[in-house]
Short mmCIF file of C-alpha atoms in Angstrom, two decimals:
data_model
loop_
_atom_site.label_atom_id
_atom_site.label_comp_id
_atom_site.label_asym_id
_atom_site.label_seq_id
_atom_site.Cartn_x
_atom_site.Cartn_y
_atom_site.Cartn_z
CA MET A 1 99.72 56.66 -10.22
CA SER A 2 97.28 55.87 -13.05
CA CYS A 3 94.59 54.58 -10.65
CA GLN A 4 94.61 56.81 -7.62
CA PRO A 5 92.10 56.32 -4.81
CA SER A 6 89.76 58.97 -3.49
CA ILE A 7 90.80 60.67 -0.25
CA LYS A 8 88.61 60.80 2.85
CA LEU A 9 89.56 63.30 5.60
CA SER A 10 88.32 62.97 9.20
CA PHE A 11 88.82 65.98 11.49
CA ALA A 12 86.82 66.60 14.69
CA ASP A 13 83.15 66.30 13.62
CA GLN A 14 83.92 66.75 9.88
CA ILE A 15 84.31 63.99 7.28
CA ARG A 16 85.23 65.19 3.77
CA ARG A 17 85.67 63.01 0.67
CA LEU A 18 87.33 64.32 -2.50
CA PRO A 19 89.10 62.79 -5.49
CA SER A 20 92.85 62.55 -5.24
CA SER A 21 93.14 64.83 -8.27
CA ALA A 22 92.03 67.71 -6.05
CA PHE A 23 95.34 67.49 -4.15
CA ASN A 24 98.99 67.65 -5.09
CA LEU A 25 100.24 64.45 -3.46
CA GLU A 26 103.86 64.93 -4.51
CA ASP A 27 104.29 68.36 -2.85
CA TRP A 28 103.96 67.86 0.91
CA GLY A 29 103.82 71.54 1.85
CA GLN A 30 101.18 72.34 -0.76
CA PHE A 31 99.15 69.25 0.26
CA CYS A 32 99.09 70.41 3.93
CA SER A 33 98.05 73.93 2.87
CA GLN A 34 95.22 72.49 0.75
CA ILE A 35 93.96 70.50 3.74
CA GLU A 36 93.99 73.63 5.95
CA GLU A 37 92.06 75.61 3.31
CA LEU A 38 89.56 72.80 2.89
CA LEU A 39 88.89 72.43 6.63
CA ARG A 40 89.25 76.18 7.32
CA HIS A 41 91.37 75.45 10.37
CA PRO A 42 95.11 75.92 11.04
CA LEU A 43 96.87 72.63 11.74
CA PRO A 44 100.24 73.34 13.41
CA GLY A 45 102.41 70.22 13.66
CA ILE A 46 100.99 68.45 10.60
CA ARG A 47 104.11 69.32 8.57
CA GLY A 48 106.38 67.82 11.23
CA ASP A 49 107.02 71.11 13.06
CA LYS A 50 106.02 72.00 16.61
CA GLY A 51 102.29 71.68 17.12
CA PRO A 52 99.57 69.41 18.49
CA PHE A 53 98.26 67.92 15.20
CA ARG A 54 99.38 64.97 13.09
CA LEU A 55 98.17 63.14 9.96
CA THR A 56 97.68 59.36 10.23
CA TYR A 57 96.08 56.40 8.52
CA VAL A 58 95.44 52.75 9.40
CA ASP A 59 97.25 50.15 7.28
CA ASP A 60 96.09 46.65 6.39
CA GLU A 61 97.70 45.24 9.56
CA GLY A 62 95.58 47.53 11.77
CA GLU A 63 98.46 49.76 12.89
CA THR A 64 98.27 53.57 12.96
CA ILE A 65 100.90 55.11 10.67
CA THR A 66 101.94 58.78 10.88
CA ILE A 67 102.67 60.72 7.66
CA TYR A 68 105.26 63.53 7.60
CA SER A 69 106.45 63.56 3.95
CA ALA A 70 105.24 63.28 0.35
CA ASP A 71 106.93 59.89 -0.10
CA GLU A 72 104.96 58.45 2.80
CA LEU A 73 101.76 59.92 1.39
CA VAL A 74 102.33 58.43 -2.08
CA LEU A 75 103.10 55.05 -0.49
CA ALA A 76 99.87 55.20 1.55
CA ALA A 77 97.89 56.02 -1.61
CA SER A 78 99.45 53.07 -3.47
CA LEU A 79 98.53 50.68 -0.64
CA SER A 80 94.89 51.88 -0.65
CA PRO A 81 93.44 51.14 -4.11
CA VAL A 82 89.90 52.41 -3.38
CA VAL A 83 89.80 54.96 -0.51
CA LEU A 84 92.68 56.51 1.44
CA HIS A 85 91.20 57.43 4.84
CA LEU A 86 93.34 60.08 6.56
CA PHE A 87 92.80 61.10 10.18
CA ILE A 88 93.82 64.47 11.63
CA SER A 89 94.17 64.14 15.40
CA ARG A 90 96.12 65.60 18.27
CA LYS A 91 99.45 64.15 19.28
CA LEU A 92 99.63 62.08 22.42
CA GLY A 93 101.86 63.30 25.22
CA ASN A 94 105.05 61.65 26.36
CA PRO A 95 104.07 58.13 27.51
CA ASP A 96 106.60 58.30 30.35
CA LYS A 97 105.07 61.52 31.63
CA LEU A 98 101.54 60.17 31.32
CA ARG A 99 102.57 57.01 33.08
CA CYS A 100 103.94 58.90 36.07
CA VAL A 101 100.59 60.70 36.41
CA ARG A 102 98.38 57.65 36.00
CA GLN A 103 100.56 55.54 38.22
CA ALA A 104 99.46 55.48 41.84
CA PRO A 105 101.99 56.71 44.43
CA GLU A 106 104.12 54.02 45.96
CA PRO A 107 102.72 52.67 49.22
CA VAL A 108 104.42 54.03 52.30
CA THR A 109 105.59 51.42 54.75
CA VAL A 110 104.18 52.65 58.07
CA PRO A 111 105.40 51.12 61.35
CA SER A 112 102.58 49.70 63.44
CA GLY A 113 100.97 52.36 65.61
CA LEU A 114 102.75 55.36 64.02
CA PRO A 115 100.61 56.87 61.20
CA ASN A 116 102.29 59.20 58.74
CA GLY A 117 102.15 62.85 59.88
CA SER A 118 101.23 62.11 63.51
CA LEU A 119 102.67 64.17 66.38
CA LEU A 120 104.77 62.10 68.79
CA ARG A 121 106.05 62.54 72.33
CA LEU A 122 109.07 60.28 73.01
CA SER A 123 109.78 58.90 76.49
CA ASN A 124 111.64 56.09 78.23
CA ASN A 125 111.77 55.02 81.89
CA GLY A 126 109.98 58.17 83.09
CA SER A 127 112.24 60.51 81.13
CA THR A 128 110.40 62.49 78.44
CA VAL A 129 111.82 64.67 75.67
CA ALA A 130 110.51 68.23 76.00
CA SER A 131 110.00 68.77 72.28
CA ALA A 132 107.37 66.93 70.22
CA PHE A 133 108.04 65.57 66.72
CA PHE A 134 106.07 64.99 63.52
CA ILE A 135 106.93 61.63 61.98
CA HIS A 136 107.22 61.58 58.18
CA HIS A 137 107.56 58.22 56.38
CA LEU A 138 109.03 57.78 52.90
CA PRO A 139 108.15 54.99 50.45
CA CYS A 140 111.71 53.65 50.66
CA GLY A 141 111.17 52.61 54.29
CA VAL A 142 112.95 55.44 56.15
CA SER A 143 111.39 58.08 58.38
CA PHE A 144 112.12 61.58 59.65
CA LEU A 145 111.38 63.12 63.05
CA LEU A 146 110.46 66.73 62.28
CA VAL A 147 110.64 69.23 65.15
CA LYS A 148 107.16 70.58 65.99
CA ASP A 149 108.33 74.16 66.66
CA ASN A 150 110.25 74.20 63.36
CA PRO A 151 109.17 71.39 61.00
CA GLN A 152 111.80 72.48 58.46
CA HIS A 153 114.40 70.86 60.75
CA ALA A 154 114.64 67.21 61.72
CA VAL A 155 116.33 65.11 64.38
CA ARG A 156 119.73 63.89 63.22
CA VAL A 157 122.74 62.06 64.54
CA VAL A 158 125.73 64.40 64.25
CA PRO A 159 128.42 63.06 61.87
CA GLY A 160 130.72 60.93 63.97
CA GLY A 161 127.86 59.61 66.14
CA ALA A 162 128.81 61.60 69.25
CA GLN A 163 125.52 63.44 69.84
CA VAL A 164 122.01 64.17 68.55
CA ASP A 165 120.70 67.62 67.59
CA PHE A 166 117.74 69.19 65.75
CA GLY A 167 119.72 70.66 62.85
CA GLY A 168 118.99 67.99 60.29
CA ARG A 169 117.35 68.51 56.91
CA ARG A 170 116.64 65.45 54.79
CA GLY A 171 120.12 63.96 54.57
CA PRO A 172 121.29 60.48 55.52
CA PHE A 173 122.12 61.53 59.11
CA ALA A 174 118.43 62.43 59.68
CA ARG A 175 116.97 59.22 58.23
CA PHE A 176 115.83 56.52 60.63
CA GLN A 177 114.56 52.99 60.18
CA VAL A 178 111.67 52.53 62.61
CA THR A 179 110.80 49.06 63.85
CA SER A 180 108.22 48.07 66.46
CA GLU A 181 108.80 45.79 69.44
CA GLY A 182 105.54 45.53 71.30
CA ASP A 183 104.55 48.96 72.57
CA ARG A 184 108.06 50.37 71.98
CA HIS A 185 109.86 51.50 68.82
CA LEU A 186 113.49 51.38 67.73
CA PHE A 187 114.91 54.36 65.77
CA PHE A 188 118.04 53.26 63.90
CA ASN A 189 120.22 55.53 61.73
CA PRO A 190 121.97 53.39 59.06
CA LYS A 191 124.55 56.07 58.22
CA THR A 192 126.11 56.17 61.70
CA GLU A 193 124.75 52.77 62.84
CA LYS A 194 123.38 54.39 66.01
CA TYR A 195 120.07 54.05 67.85
CA LEU A 196 118.17 56.84 69.63
CA GLN A 197 117.94 56.77 73.40
CA ILE A 198 116.82 59.25 76.09
CA SER A 199 119.04 60.41 78.93
CA ASP A 200 118.23 63.43 81.14
CA SER A 201 115.18 64.26 78.95
CA GLN A 202 117.40 64.58 75.86
CA LEU A 203 117.93 62.41 72.80
CA THR A 204 121.38 60.81 72.63
CA PRO A 205 122.96 58.17 70.37
CA SER A 206 123.40 54.58 71.49
CA SER A 207 125.28 51.65 69.95
CA SER A 208 122.84 49.10 71.36
CA PRO A 209 119.10 49.03 70.52
CA VAL A 210 116.90 50.94 72.97
CA GLY A 211 113.09 50.84 72.70
CA LEU A 212 111.29 54.18 73.12
CA LEU A 213 107.66 54.89 73.94
CA ALA A 214 106.03 57.04 71.24
CA ASP A 215 102.78 58.60 72.47
CA ILE A 216 100.62 60.09 69.71
CA LEU A 217 99.33 63.51 70.73
CA PRO A 218 95.74 64.50 69.84
CA ALA A 219 94.88 66.69 66.86
CA SER A 220 94.24 69.68 69.16
CA GLU A 221 97.98 69.79 69.89
CA ILE A 222 98.76 69.92 66.18
CA ALA A 223 96.27 72.76 65.69
CA LYS A 224 98.14 74.87 68.24
CA GLU A 225 101.07 75.20 65.87
CA SER A 226 101.46 78.71 64.42
CA THR A 227 100.82 79.26 60.74
CA ARG A 228 104.01 78.91 58.68
CA LYS A 229 104.97 81.16 55.78
CA VAL A 230 106.93 79.53 52.96
CA GLN A 231 108.36 80.35 49.54
CA PHE A 232 108.81 78.06 46.52
CA TRP A 233 112.13 77.63 44.66
CA ASN A 234 113.19 75.46 41.74
CA CYS A 235 116.48 73.61 41.23
CA ASP A 236 117.89 76.53 39.17
CA GLY A 237 117.67 78.93 42.13
CA VAL A 238 114.61 80.80 40.78
CA CYS A 239 111.92 81.57 43.37
CA VAL A 240 108.29 82.66 43.26
CA PRO A 241 108.09 86.22 44.72
CA GLU A 242 104.76 85.42 46.37
CA CYS A 243 104.86 83.94 49.90
CA TYR A 244 102.25 81.43 51.09
CA PHE A 245 100.83 80.47 54.47
CA VAL A 246 100.66 76.71 54.97
CA LYS A 247 97.49 75.03 56.21
CA ALA A 248 97.96 71.38 57.20
CA LEU A 249 95.09 68.93 56.63
CA PRO A 250 94.86 65.26 57.70
CA ASP A 251 96.82 62.55 55.86
CA GLY A 252 99.70 64.89 55.04
CA ILE A 253 97.62 67.15 52.73
CA LEU A 254 98.67 70.83 52.49
CA CYS A 255 96.85 73.97 51.34
CA PHE A 256 98.67 77.23 50.52
CA ALA A 257 97.10 80.67 51.11
CA PRO A 258 98.89 83.54 49.31
CA GLU A 259 100.13 86.40 51.48
CA THR A 260 98.48 89.04 49.28
CA SER A 261 95.02 87.46 49.42
CA PRO A 262 94.84 85.12 52.45
CA ASN A 263 91.05 84.67 52.06
CA GLY A 264 91.60 82.28 49.12
CA THR A 265 93.98 79.41 48.60
CA LEU A 266 96.18 78.30 45.73
CA ARG A 267 94.30 75.92 43.45
CA ILE A 268 94.39 74.38 39.97
CA ASN A 269 91.52 75.71 37.88
CA PRO A 270 89.34 72.71 36.93
CA LEU A 271 88.64 74.10 33.43
CA THR A 272 91.92 75.65 32.30
CA HIS A 273 94.33 73.73 34.61
CA GLU A 274 96.01 77.06 35.42
CA ILE A 275 96.99 78.38 38.84
CA ASP A 276 94.70 80.89 40.59
CA TYR A 277 93.90 81.96 44.15
CA LYS A 278 90.15 81.23 44.20
CA GLY A 279 90.35 77.95 46.10
CA ARG A 280 89.20 77.05 49.59
CA ALA A 281 90.15 73.62 50.94
CA GLY A 282 88.61 71.42 48.24
CA PRO A 283 90.26 68.73 46.12
CA PHE A 284 91.61 71.23 43.54
CA ALA A 285 93.46 73.12 46.35
CA GLN A 286 94.90 70.06 48.13
CA PHE A 287 98.50 69.03 47.50
CA LYS A 288 100.25 65.88 48.62
CA VAL A 289 103.96 65.91 49.44
CA ILE A 290 105.58 63.08 47.47
CA GLY A 291 109.17 61.92 47.56
CA ASP A 292 112.35 63.40 48.92
CA ASP A 293 115.86 63.38 47.46
CA GLY A 294 117.69 64.22 50.69
CA ASN A 295 118.11 67.90 49.79
CA CYS A 296 114.85 69.47 51.09
CA SER A 297 113.14 69.08 47.73
CA VAL A 298 109.72 67.51 47.34
CA ALA A 299 107.02 67.11 44.70
CA LEU A 300 103.59 68.68 45.29
CA PHE A 301 100.95 66.46 43.65
CA ASN A 302 97.26 67.31 43.14
CA LYS A 303 95.33 64.05 43.01
CA LYS A 304 92.16 65.54 41.51
CA THR A 305 93.85 66.83 38.33
CA GLY A 306 96.77 64.38 38.30
CA THR A 307 99.33 67.18 37.93
CA PHE A 308 102.33 68.53 39.85
CA LEU A 309 103.34 72.08 40.77
CA LYS A 310 106.39 73.47 38.99
CA VAL A 311 108.32 76.77 39.24
CA VAL A 312 109.03 78.30 35.79
CA ASP A 313 110.36 81.86 35.35
CA GLY A 314 109.29 82.88 38.84
CA LYS A 315 105.71 81.57 38.41
CA LEU A 316 103.86 78.47 39.55
CA VAL A 317 102.57 76.30 36.71
CA THR A 318 101.20 72.77 36.39
CA ASP A 319 102.99 69.86 34.77
CA SER A 320 102.10 66.23 34.19
CA ALA A 321 105.64 65.16 35.18
CA SER A 322 107.01 65.23 38.69
CA SER A 323 109.17 68.31 39.26
CA PRO A 324 111.24 68.98 42.42
CA ILE A 325 110.35 72.09 44.44
CA TRP A 326 112.37 73.52 47.31
CA ILE A 327 110.13 74.87 50.10
CA LYS A 328 111.90 77.59 52.08
CA GLU A 329 110.36 78.62 55.38
CA MET A 330 110.17 82.40 55.89
CA CYS A 331 108.77 82.72 59.43
CA LEU A 332 106.81 80.70 61.96
CA VAL A 333 104.21 83.27 63.01
CA GLU A 334 101.84 84.92 60.59
CA PRO A 335 102.29 88.74 60.45
CA GLY A 336 99.42 90.57 62.11
CA ILE A 337 98.58 87.63 64.44
CA LYS A 338 100.01 88.12 67.92
CA GLU A 339 100.22 85.53 70.62
CA PRO A 340 97.62 86.05 73.39
CA THR A 341 100.15 87.11 76.01
CA THR A 342 98.48 90.44 76.94
CA GLY A 343 95.16 88.81 77.86
CA LYS A 344 93.19 91.11 75.54
CA SER A 345 90.07 89.82 73.83
CA LYS A 346 89.46 89.86 70.09
CA LYS A 347 87.09 92.82 70.42
CA GLU A 348 89.71 94.88 72.23
CA THR A 349 92.34 94.15 69.61
CA LYS A 350 89.79 95.04 66.89
CA ALA A 351 89.06 98.32 68.66
CA VAL A 352 92.78 99.11 68.77
CA GLN A 353 93.14 98.36 65.05
CA ILE A 354 90.16 100.58 64.19
CA SER A 355 91.49 103.44 66.31
CA VAL A 356 94.83 103.18 64.52
CA ARG A 357 93.04 103.39 61.18
CA ALA A 358 91.10 106.42 62.42
CA LYS A 359 94.35 108.19 63.33
CA GLN A 360 95.77 107.39 59.89
CA LYS A 361 92.66 108.86 58.25
CA GLU A 362 92.94 111.99 60.40
CA GLU A 363 96.57 112.45 59.34
CA GLU A 364 95.58 111.94 55.70
CA ALA A 365 92.81 114.54 56.04
CA ALA A 366 95.27 117.01 57.57
CA GLN A 367 97.61 116.52 54.60
CA PHE A 368 94.81 117.22 52.13
CA LEU A 369 93.81 120.34 54.09
CA GLN A 370 97.38 121.59 53.81
CA LYS A 371 97.32 120.98 50.07
CA ALA A 372 93.99 122.82 49.80
CA GLU A 373 95.42 125.78 51.72
CA VAL A 374 98.42 125.93 49.36
CA ALA A 375 96.09 125.82 46.35
CA ARG A 376 93.95 128.57 47.89
CA GLN A 377 97.00 130.82 48.40
CA LYS A 378 98.08 130.27 44.80
CA ALA A 379 94.57 131.19 43.65
CA LEU A 380 94.68 134.44 45.68
CA LYS A 381 98.03 135.39 44.14
CA ALA A 382 96.66 134.68 40.68
CA LYS A 383 93.64 136.90 41.45
CA GLU A 384 95.90 139.76 42.53
CA LYS A 385 97.88 139.50 39.28
CA LEU A 386 94.62 139.43 37.34
CA GLU A 387 93.36 142.62 39.01
CA LYS A 388 96.62 144.43 38.22
CA ALA A 389 96.46 143.31 34.60
CA GLN A 390 92.86 144.51 34.32
CA GLN A 391 93.81 147.93 35.77
CA ARG A 392 96.66 148.32 33.28
CA ALA A 393 94.34 147.41 30.43
CA ALA A 394 91.74 149.93 31.59
CA LYS A 395 94.31 152.73 31.73
CA LYS A 396 95.49 152.00 28.21
CA ALA A 397 91.93 151.87 26.92
CA ALA A 398 91.12 155.27 28.49
CA GLY A 399 93.84 157.07 26.45
CA ASN A 400 93.86 157.79 22.76
CA CYS A 401 94.83 154.59 21.01
CA SER A 402 96.22 154.16 17.53
CA SER A 403 95.77 151.07 15.36
CA SER A 404 98.87 149.56 16.86
CA SER A 405 97.56 150.17 20.36
CA GLU A 406 94.35 148.37 19.41
CA SER A 407 96.37 145.26 18.60
CA ASP A 408 98.15 145.66 21.95
CA SER A 409 94.80 145.89 23.74
CA SER A 410 93.59 142.71 22.02
CA SER A 411 96.72 140.85 23.12
CA ASN A 412 96.20 142.17 26.65
CA GLU A 413 92.64 140.91 26.60
CA GLN A 414 93.89 137.46 25.59
CA LYS A 415 96.38 137.44 28.45
CA ILE A 416 93.66 138.51 30.87
CA ALA A 417 91.38 135.71 29.63
CA LYS A 418 94.15 133.13 30.15
CA ARG A 419 94.78 134.41 33.66
CA ILE A 420 91.07 134.20 34.43
CA GLU A 421 91.05 130.56 33.32
CA LYS A 422 94.09 129.86 35.46
CA VAL A 423 92.45 131.46 38.51
CA ASN A 424 89.27 129.45 37.99
CA LYS A 425 91.21 126.19 37.71
CA ARG A 426 93.09 126.87 40.93
CA ASP A 427 89.86 127.74 42.70
CA GLN A 428 88.31 124.48 41.53
CA LYS A 429 91.35 122.51 42.67
CA ALA A 430 91.23 124.08 46.11
CA VAL A 431 87.51 123.31 46.42
CA GLN A 432 88.07 119.67 45.41
CA LEU A 433 90.89 119.22 47.93
CA GLU A 434 88.74 120.72 50.68
CA LYS A 435 85.87 118.38 49.82
CA LYS A 436 88.19 115.37 49.85
CA ALA A 437 89.63 116.40 53.23
CA LYS A 438 86.10 116.73 54.63
CA ARG A 439 85.18 113.23 53.39
CA ILE A 440 88.30 111.75 55.00
CA GLU A 441 87.56 113.60 58.25
CA LYS A 442 84.06 112.11 58.28
CA ARG A 443 85.51 108.64 57.72
CA ALA A 444 88.01 109.14 60.55
CA HIS A 445 85.22 110.33 62.84
CA LYS A 446 83.12 107.24 62.03
CA LEU A 447 86.06 104.93 62.73
CA ALA A 448 86.77 106.64 66.03
CA CYS A 449 83.09 106.28 67.04
CA LYS A 450 83.15 102.62 66.06
CA ALA A 451 86.26 101.99 68.16
CA GLU A 452 84.65 103.72 71.16
CA LYS A 453 81.49 101.60 70.78
CA ILE A 454 83.53 98.40 70.72
CA LYS A 455 85.44 99.51 73.80
CA LEU A 456 82.18 100.28 75.61
CA LYS A 457 80.75 96.86 74.65
CA THR A 458 83.84 95.06 75.92
CA GLU A 459 83.76 97.01 79.18
CA CYS A 460 80.05 96.19 79.64
CA SER A 461 80.68 92.49 78.94
CA THR A 462 83.57 92.37 81.43
CA LEU A 463 81.38 94.08 84.06
CA LYS A 464 78.61 91.55 83.44
CA GLN A 465 81.05 88.67 83.75
CA GLU A 466 82.44 90.10 87.00
CA SER A 467 78.94 90.64 88.40
CA GLY A 468 77.93 87.10 87.35
CA SER A 469 81.01 85.59 88.98
CA SER A 470 80.36 87.56 92.18
CA GLU A 471 76.71 86.40 92.24
CA SER A 472 77.82 82.79 91.76
CA ASP A 473 80.32 83.20 94.61
CA THR A 474 77.63 84.60 96.91
CA SER A 475 75.17 81.86 95.96
CA SER A 476 77.81 79.19 96.58
CA SER A 477 78.64 80.73 99.96
CA GLU A 478 74.91 80.81 100.89
CA SER A 479 74.57 77.14 99.91
CA ASP A 480 77.58 76.30 102.03
CA VAL A 481 76.03 78.12 105.02
CA LYS A 482 72.74 76.26 104.53
CA ALA A 483 74.60 72.98 104.34
CA VAL A 484 76.39 73.73 107.61
CA MET A 485 73.17 74.63 109.35
#
C-alpha cells in the first residue's frame, strides 16, 4: 500500500475528494463511521446490516461491485492506482417483486359477446332463469357465474353431477369453460364433465352440450344492486376491524368506502404511498381484482401506483408484491338505507330522522336538568351546614376566650372558609349544568321546528301534485268532450 490512490465519494448531490490517508482502509467499521461523519448523514445498511444504503464502485470491466468488508475495500484501492471513486446509493428492491409490478396483467380470454363483469340473463327455448348472474373471467380461460343477489356465491355443479345450486365459491365445481356457437354459449364444467341446461326455469346439469342464450342486461340493472359491506382478511386469519362498502365501477374496478367515514373512499396517498380515507373515485382509489386461487382469495391491484393491498397486523398496507386477500361479505344492504317499500319520499324520511334527533336532545336536556337539581340540593345542604358553623363560631367569640380558645377560633375560621369555597363551587356547577340543559333544549326546539317545516313542505308539494293531476284530468276530459262534439 505504498502508492494509495485518492478517494472520491459521491452521495446525493455531494462529491467529496480526500487522500486515502484520511481513512483507515483496513478497519471496515471505522471506515464507515468516518464516511458518516464526513457526509454528516447516517448510512444504515452500508456495513452490511439492514438498511437502504450500500457502497459500490465500477471496475475496469464496467460492472458495479458492492463493498461490505475491509478486504474488498483494499482490493478496490489496489485496482485503482489514481482515484478510487466510491458511490453511496440506495439498494434496489427484489427484482422478482419489481417485475411483478412492472409486468402487465395477463390478458383475460373473453368469449365473444360476453364482456368481463357483465350482468347476464340465461334462457333457452322460452324458459328463463329467474336469477341474473355476473360473469367473471380468469386469465386461465375459466369463468364464474356470480349470483346477482349475492355475488359472494357462484353457480356450481354439485359434486356427483346430480344437480346445480348457487352455493359455489371459487372451487373447481364452480368453474366453467365458456365457448360460443353463434348466438348461443356452452357452459362446461371440467371437474364433473357436465354442461349447463335450463329445465322449468332452473339450471340443471346435462351430459350433452346445450347452447344457452345469454342476454346482457343494461347498466341500470346493475346499479339497482344494494351496496355490499365487506371485511378484509389475510391468509393467517387476521382481519381488518374496519368494514367497507363496495362501489362497483366499469371494467371490474372497485372502490371501498369505510363504514366510519362513508363520505371518502380508501385510497393510496400519491406522496407517501400510505393508506388513507381521503379518496373519491379517482385512479388512486380504484382497485382491480386480479387472480383467484379457488379459495375466495384475490389480489387488489392499484394500477396508478403499481402496488397491491395487504393485511398486516390488522391494518391495510401497500406492497409491491401480490398478496392474497380474503374478502368476507358482512351484509347486502347498507345500514341506515331502507328499501322504498313504505312509499315515503326522501323529505319525509329526513323529517322523521330530525324528529328522532330532537327527541334525543330533549331526553339529554332532561338528564342535565336532573343533574343540575341534584347539584342545587347539595349546594343548599352545604349552605345550611355553613350557617350552623358560623353560628357556633359567633357564640364562641362572644364569650371570654383564652389564648387556647383564640387558636380554636382561627381553626374554626379556616373550616368556615373551606365550606364557603365548597358552597361556591357547587353553586357554580349547578349554574353550568342549568346553562347546558338550556342550550340543549334550544337545540331540540330548533330540530323539532325544522322537522315540522319539512313535513309542511312535503304536504304542500303533495297537495300541489294532487291538484295538478286533477286539473290535467279535467282538461283531458274537456278535450275528449270537444272531440266528441
